[in-house]
Amino acid sequence: MNHSILIVDDDKNCLEFLKDSLKTNNHSVISSSSALDALEIMEEQAFDLIIIDVNMPEMNGVELAQKIFELQPDIKTLGITGGGFLGDADHVKSIAESFFTSFLKKPFDIEVLLNITKELLDKDYPLQ
């Protein structure tokens, strides 16, 4: 089944890599390098899954996920991070678990991402 996915990451190389990888699985993929732009995109289009980098300028990924949860609580979100300004990846994960449906630490194998994406898209929300 073709699903609609929004990827939000300020790292353009990572953004393109994720976009290309997910498109090979016949998903409709839109990307944004800005959390604020992503919110505007969400006003125009519905998504089945939003993949969000936690460490971004302007609005970090946790803030974005929180905003998404307020606007559309049924959207599945996958947080990705390698740590950074919010602390190490494990600390960030513990902070973000209430706003993300699932979480993945960088670096990750693309097969792991594809499997988690498939699992999220195949399951009914909320995940158990």
mmCIF file with all atom_site columns, C-alpha atoms in Angstrom:
data_model
loop_
_atom_site.group_PDB
_atom_site.id
_atom_site.type_symbol
_atom_site.label_atom_id
_atom_site.label_alt_id
_atom_site.label_comp_id
_atom_site.label_asym_id
_atom_site.label_entity_id
_atom_site.label_seq_id
_atom_site.pdbx_PDB_ins_code
_atom_site.Cartn_x
_atom_site.Cartn_y
_atom_site.Cartn_z
_atom_site.occupancy
_atom_site.B_iso_or_equiv
_atom_site.pdbx_formal_charge
_atom_site.auth_seq_id
_atom_site.auth_comp_id
_atom_site.auth_asym_id
_atom_site.auth_atom_id
_atom_site.pdbx_PDB_model_num
ATOM 1   C CA . MET A 1 1   ? 0.000  0.000  0.000  1.00 0.00 ? 1   MET A CA 1
ATOM 2   C CA . ASN A 1 2   ? 1.202  3.491  -0.830 1.00 0.00 ? 2   ASN A CA 1
ATOM 3   C CA . HIS A 1 3   ? 1.469  5.709  2.244  1.00 0.00 ? 3   HIS A CA 1
ATOM 4   C CA . SER A 1 4   ? 2.183  9.402  2.559  1.00 0.00 ? 4   SER A CA 1
ATOM 5   C CA . ILE A 1 5   ? 5.283  10.277 4.596  1.00 0.00 ? 5   ILE A CA 1
ATOM 6   C CA . LEU A 1 6   ? 6.712  13.649 5.614  1.00 0.00 ? 6   LEU A CA 1
ATOM 7   C CA . ILE A 1 7   ? 10.404 13.778 6.556  1.00 0.00 ? 7   ILE A CA 1
ATOM 8   C CA . VAL A 1 8   ? 11.700 16.762 8.543  1.00 0.00 ? 8   VAL A CA 1
ATOM 9   C CA . ASP A 1 9   ? 15.480 17.078 8.953  1.00 0.00 ? 9   ASP A CA 1
ATOM 10  C CA . ASP A 1 10  ? 17.766 20.107 8.684  1.00 0.00 ? 10  ASP A CA 1
ATOM 11  C CA . ASP A 1 11  ? 20.614 17.902 7.372  1.00 0.00 ? 11  ASP A CA 1
ATOM 12  C CA . LYS A 1 12  ? 19.979 17.980 3.630  1.00 0.00 ? 12  LYS A CA 1
ATOM 13  C CA . ASN A 1 13  ? 22.158 14.905 2.956  1.00 0.00 ? 13  ASN A CA 1
ATOM 14  C CA . CYS A 1 14  ? 20.255 12.859 5.522  1.00 0.00 ? 14  CYS A CA 1
ATOM 15  C CA . LEU A 1 15  ? 16.973 14.238 4.213  1.00 0.00 ? 15  LEU A CA 1
ATOM 16  C CA . GLU A 1 16  ? 17.703 13.163 0.634  1.00 0.00 ? 16  GLU A CA 1
ATOM 17  C CA . PHE A 1 17  ? 18.987 9.757  1.747  1.00 0.00 ? 17  PHE A CA 1
ATOM 18  C CA . LEU A 1 18  ? 15.828 9.089  3.784  1.00 0.00 ? 18  LEU A CA 1
ATOM 19  C CA . LYS A 1 19  ? 13.588 10.371 0.994  1.00 0.00 ? 19  LYS A CA 1
ATOM 20  C CA . ASP A 1 20  ? 15.256 8.199  -1.659 1.00 0.00 ? 20  ASP A CA 1
ATOM 21  C CA . SER A 1 21  ? 15.221 5.130  0.601  1.00 0.00 ? 21  SER A CA 1
ATOM 22  C CA . LEU A 1 22  ? 11.528 5.429  1.421  1.00 0.00 ? 22  LEU A CA 1
ATOM 23  C CA . LYS A 1 23  ? 10.504 6.187  -2.164 1.00 0.00 ? 23  LYS A CA 1
ATOM 24  C CA . THR A 1 24  ? 11.943 2.822  -3.238 1.00 0.00 ? 24  THR A CA 1
ATOM 25  C CA . ASN A 1 25  ? 9.168  1.223  -1.161 1.00 0.00 ? 25  ASN A CA 1
ATOM 26  C CA . ASN A 1 26  ? 6.526  3.038  -3.237 1.00 0.00 ? 26  ASN A CA 1
ATOM 27  C CA . HIS A 1 27  ? 5.682  5.587  -0.567 1.00 0.00 ? 27  HIS A CA 1
ATOM 28  C CA . SER A 1 28  ? 4.721  9.142  -1.412 1.00 0.00 ? 28  SER A CA 1
ATOM 29  C CA . VAL A 1 29  ? 7.442  11.154 0.324  1.00 0.00 ? 29  VAL A CA 1
ATOM 30  C CA . ILE A 1 30  ? 7.605  14.895 0.948  1.00 0.00 ? 30  ILE A CA 1
ATOM 31  C CA . SER A 1 31  ? 10.601 16.435 2.696  1.00 0.00 ? 31  SER A CA 1
ATOM 32  C CA . SER A 1 32  ? 11.252 19.627 4.603  1.00 0.00 ? 32  SER A CA 1
ATOM 33  C CA . SER A 1 33  ? 14.461 20.996 6.095  1.00 0.00 ? 33  SER A CA 1
ATOM 34  C CA . SER A 1 34  ? 12.525 23.189 8.543  1.00 0.00 ? 34  SER A CA 1
ATOM 35  C CA . ALA A 1 35  ? 10.030 22.382 11.297 1.00 0.00 ? 35  ALA A CA 1
ATOM 36  C CA . LEU A 1 36  ? 8.147  25.609 10.587 1.00 0.00 ? 36  LEU A CA 1
ATOM 37  C CA . ASP A 1 37  ? 7.871  24.749 6.884  1.00 0.00 ? 37  ASP A CA 1
ATOM 38  C CA . ALA A 1 38  ? 6.709  21.249 7.831  1.00 0.00 ? 38  ALA A CA 1
ATOM 39  C CA . LEU A 1 39  ? 3.796  22.707 9.795  1.00 0.00 ? 39  LEU A CA 1
ATOM 40  C CA . GLU A 1 40  ? 2.775  24.703 6.708  1.00 0.00 ? 40  GLU A CA 1
ATOM 41  C CA . ILE A 1 41  ? 3.010  21.589 4.531  1.00 0.00 ? 41  ILE A CA 1
ATOM 42  C CA . MET A 1 42  ? 0.791  19.732 7.014  1.00 0.00 ? 42  MET A CA 1
ATOM 43  C CA . GLU A 1 43  ? -1.906 22.380 6.544  1.00 0.00 ? 43  GLU A CA 1
ATOM 44  C CA . GLU A 1 44  ? -2.072 21.447 2.847  1.00 0.00 ? 44  GLU A CA 1
ATOM 45  C CA . GLN A 1 45  ? -1.627 17.665 2.944  1.00 0.00 ? 45  GLN A CA 1
ATOM 46  C CA . ALA A 1 46  ? -2.421 14.730 5.224  1.00 0.00 ? 46  ALA A CA 1
ATOM 47  C CA . PHE A 1 47  ? 0.308  12.238 6.161  1.00 0.00 ? 47  PHE A CA 1
ATOM 48  C CA . ASP A 1 48  ? 0.330  8.697  7.516  1.00 0.00 ? 48  ASP A CA 1
ATOM 49  C CA . LEU A 1 49  ? 3.763  9.092  9.123  1.00 0.00 ? 49  LEU A CA 1
ATOM 50  C CA . ILE A 1 50  ? 6.069  11.973 9.959  1.00 0.00 ? 50  ILE A CA 1
ATOM 51  C CA . ILE A 1 51  ? 9.778  11.284 10.479 1.00 0.00 ? 51  ILE A CA 1
ATOM 52  C CA . ILE A 1 52  ? 11.370 14.043 12.553 1.00 0.00 ? 52  ILE A CA 1
ATOM 53  C CA . ASP A 1 53  ? 14.997 14.781 13.380 1.00 0.00 ? 53  ASP A CA 1
ATOM 54  C CA . VAL A 1 54  ? 15.123 15.898 17.009 1.00 0.00 ? 54  VAL A CA 1
ATOM 55  C CA . ASN A 1 55  ? 18.023 18.363 16.720 1.00 0.00 ? 55  ASN A CA 1
ATOM 56  C CA . MET A 1 56  ? 16.966 21.213 14.429 1.00 0.00 ? 56  MET A CA 1
ATOM 57  C CA . PRO A 1 57  ? 17.212 25.027 14.582 1.00 0.00 ? 57  PRO A CA 1
ATOM 58  C CA . GLU A 1 58  ? 14.173 27.326 14.944 1.00 0.00 ? 58  GLU A CA 1
ATOM 59  C CA . MET A 1 59  ? 12.000 24.602 16.456 1.00 0.00 ? 59  MET A CA 1
ATOM 60  C CA . ASN A 1 60  ? 13.513 21.306 17.608 1.00 0.00 ? 60  ASN A CA 1
ATOM 61  C CA . GLY A 1 61  ? 11.934 17.957 16.799 1.00 0.00 ? 61  GLY A CA 1
ATOM 62  C CA . VAL A 1 62  ? 10.413 17.448 20.244 1.00 0.00 ? 62  VAL A CA 1
ATOM 63  C CA . GLU A 1 63  ? 8.666  20.825 19.974 1.00 0.00 ? 63  GLU A CA 1
ATOM 64  C CA . LEU A 1 64  ? 7.478  19.920 16.474 1.00 0.00 ? 64  LEU A CA 1
ATOM 65  C CA . ALA A 1 65  ? 6.196  16.517 17.598 1.00 0.00 ? 65  ALA A CA 1
ATOM 66  C CA . GLN A 1 66  ? 4.393  18.175 20.506 1.00 0.00 ? 66  GLN A CA 1
ATOM 67  C CA . LYS A 1 67  ? 2.761  20.671 18.117 1.00 0.00 ? 67  LYS A CA 1
ATOM 68  C CA . ILE A 1 68  ? 1.767  17.858 15.736 1.00 0.00 ? 68  ILE A CA 1
ATOM 69  C CA . PHE A 1 69  ? 0.289  15.917 18.661 1.00 0.00 ? 69  PHE A CA 1
ATOM 70  C CA . GLU A 1 70  ? -1.792 18.970 19.630 1.00 0.00 ? 70  GLU A CA 1
ATOM 71  C CA . LEU A 1 71  ? -3.053 19.474 16.058 1.00 0.00 ? 71  LEU A CA 1
ATOM 72  C CA . GLN A 1 72  ? -3.461 15.863 14.913 1.00 0.00 ? 72  GLN A CA 1
ATOM 73  C CA . PRO A 1 73  ? -2.980 13.364 17.771 1.00 0.00 ? 73  PRO A CA 1
ATOM 74  C CA . ASP A 1 74  ? -3.540 10.317 15.543 1.00 0.00 ? 74  ASP A CA 1
ATOM 75  C CA . ILE A 1 75  ? -0.563 10.935 13.233 1.00 0.00 ? 75  ILE A CA 1
ATOM 76  C CA . LYS A 1 76  ? 2.282  8.485  13.774 1.00 0.00 ? 76  LYS A CA 1
ATOM 77  C CA . THR A 1 77  ? 5.670  10.090 14.351 1.00 0.00 ? 77  THR A CA 1
ATOM 78  C CA . LEU A 1 78  ? 9.156  8.607  14.251 1.00 0.00 ? 78  LEU A CA 1
ATOM 79  C CA . GLY A 1 79  ? 11.847 10.603 16.043 1.00 0.00 ? 79  GLY A CA 1
ATOM 80  C CA . ILE A 1 80  ? 15.460 10.245 14.934 1.00 0.00 ? 80  ILE A CA 1
ATOM 81  C CA . THR A 1 81  ? 18.544 11.646 16.662 1.00 0.00 ? 81  THR A CA 1
ATOM 82  C CA . GLY A 1 82  ? 22.194 11.184 17.355 1.00 0.00 ? 82  GLY A CA 1
ATOM 83  C CA . GLY A 1 83  ? 22.083 13.358 20.460 1.00 0.00 ? 83  GLY A CA 1
ATOM 84  C CA . GLY A 1 84  ? 23.462 16.874 20.256 1.00 0.00 ? 84  GLY A CA 1
ATOM 85  C CA . PHE A 1 85  ? 22.303 19.993 22.031 1.00 0.00 ? 85  PHE A CA 1
ATOM 86  C CA . LEU A 1 86  ? 19.519 18.219 23.938 1.00 0.00 ? 86  LEU A CA 1
ATOM 87  C CA . GLY A 1 87  ? 21.954 15.668 25.361 1.00 0.00 ? 87  GLY A CA 1
ATOM 88  C CA . ASP A 1 88  ? 22.946 12.138 24.423 1.00 0.00 ? 88  ASP A CA 1
ATOM 89  C CA . ALA A 1 89  ? 20.560 10.061 22.320 1.00 0.00 ? 89  ALA A CA 1
ATOM 90  C CA . ASP A 1 90  ? 19.326 7.953  25.259 1.00 0.00 ? 90  ASP A CA 1
ATOM 91  C CA . HIS A 1 91  ? 18.464 11.096 27.251 1.00 0.00 ? 91  HIS A CA 1
ATOM 92  C CA . VAL A 1 92  ? 16.687 12.634 24.264 1.00 0.00 ? 92  VAL A CA 1
ATOM 93  C CA . LYS A 1 93  ? 14.762 9.399  23.756 1.00 0.00 ? 93  LYS A CA 1
ATOM 94  C CA . SER A 1 94  ? 13.520 9.431  27.345 1.00 0.00 ? 94  SER A CA 1
ATOM 95  C CA . ILE A 1 95  ? 12.330 13.047 26.961 1.00 0.00 ? 95  ILE A CA 1
ATOM 96  C CA . ALA A 1 96  ? 10.663 12.458 23.619 1.00 0.00 ? 96  ALA A CA 1
ATOM 97  C CA . GLU A 1 97  ? 8.864  9.155  24.197 1.00 0.00 ? 97  GLU A CA 1
ATOM 98  C CA . SER A 1 98  ? 5.606  10.879 25.116 1.00 0.00 ? 98  SER A CA 1
ATOM 99  C CA . PHE A 1 99  ? 5.481  12.745 21.783 1.00 0.00 ? 99  PHE A CA 1
ATOM 100 C CA . PHE A 1 100 ? 6.807  10.154 19.326 1.00 0.00 ? 100 PHE A CA 1
ATOM 101 C CA . THR A 1 101 ? 5.134  6.911  18.307 1.00 0.00 ? 101 THR A CA 1
ATOM 102 C CA . SER A 1 102 ? 8.586  5.371  17.890 1.00 0.00 ? 102 SER A CA 1
ATOM 103 C CA . PHE A 1 103 ? 12.204 6.461  18.129 1.00 0.00 ? 103 PHE A CA 1
ATOM 104 C CA . LEU A 1 104 ? 15.453 5.609  16.337 1.00 0.00 ? 104 LEU A CA 1
ATOM 105 C CA . LYS A 1 105 ? 19.027 6.561  17.303 1.00 0.00 ? 105 LYS A CA 1
ATOM 106 C CA . LYS A 1 106 ? 21.525 7.641  14.622 1.00 0.00 ? 106 LYS A CA 1
ATOM 107 C CA . PRO A 1 107 ? 23.450 6.128  13.066 1.00 0.00 ? 107 PRO A CA 1
ATOM 108 C CA . PHE A 1 108 ? 21.032 3.428  11.986 1.00 0.00 ? 108 PHE A CA 1
ATOM 109 C CA . ASP A 1 109 ? 20.951 0.826  9.262  1.00 0.00 ? 109 ASP A CA 1
ATOM 110 C CA . ILE A 1 110 ? 18.517 1.715  6.486  1.00 0.00 ? 110 ILE A CA 1
ATOM 111 C CA . GLU A 1 111 ? 16.906 -1.724 6.804  1.00 0.00 ? 111 GLU A CA 1
ATOM 112 C CA . VAL A 1 112 ? 16.095 -0.920 10.440 1.00 0.00 ? 112 VAL A CA 1
ATOM 113 C CA . LEU A 1 113 ? 14.443 2.325  9.325  1.00 0.00 ? 113 LEU A CA 1
ATOM 114 C CA . LEU A 1 114 ? 12.455 0.535  6.619  1.00 0.00 ? 114 LEU A CA 1
ATOM 115 C CA . ASN A 1 115 ? 11.310 -2.148 9.066  1.00 0.00 ? 115 ASN A CA 1
ATOM 116 C CA . ILE A 1 116 ? 10.218 0.390  11.691 1.00 0.00 ? 116 ILE A CA 1
ATOM 117 C CA . THR A 1 117 ? 8.459  2.447  9.024  1.00 0.00 ? 117 THR A CA 1
ATOM 118 C CA . LYS A 1 118 ? 6.612  -0.628 7.761  1.00 0.00 ? 118 LYS A CA 1
ATOM 119 C CA . GLU A 1 119 ? 5.638  -1.620 11.293 1.00 0.00 ? 119 GLU A CA 1
ATOM 120 C CA . LEU A 1 120 ? 4.316  1.861  12.073 1.00 0.00 ? 120 LEU A CA 1
ATOM 121 C CA . LEU A 1 121 ? 2.341  2.099  8.846  1.00 0.00 ? 121 LEU A CA 1
ATOM 122 C CA . ASP A 1 122 ? 0.909  -1.418 9.148  1.00 0.00 ? 122 ASP A CA 1
ATOM 123 C CA . LYS A 1 123 ? -0.340 -1.044 12.729 1.00 0.00 ? 123 LYS A CA 1
ATOM 124 C CA . ASP A 1 124 ? -3.389 0.746  13.981 1.00 0.00 ? 124 ASP A CA 1
ATOM 125 C CA . TYR A 1 125 ? -2.769 3.709  16.242 1.00 0.00 ? 125 TYR A CA 1
ATOM 126 C CA . PRO A 1 126 ? -2.102 3.786  19.138 1.00 0.00 ? 126 PRO A CA 1
ATOM 127 C CA . LEU A 1 127 ? 0.738  1.299  19.123 1.00 0.00 ? 127 LEU A CA 1
ATOM 128 C CA . GLN A 1 128 ? 0.890  -1.179 21.976 1.00 0.00 ? 128 GLN A CA 1
#
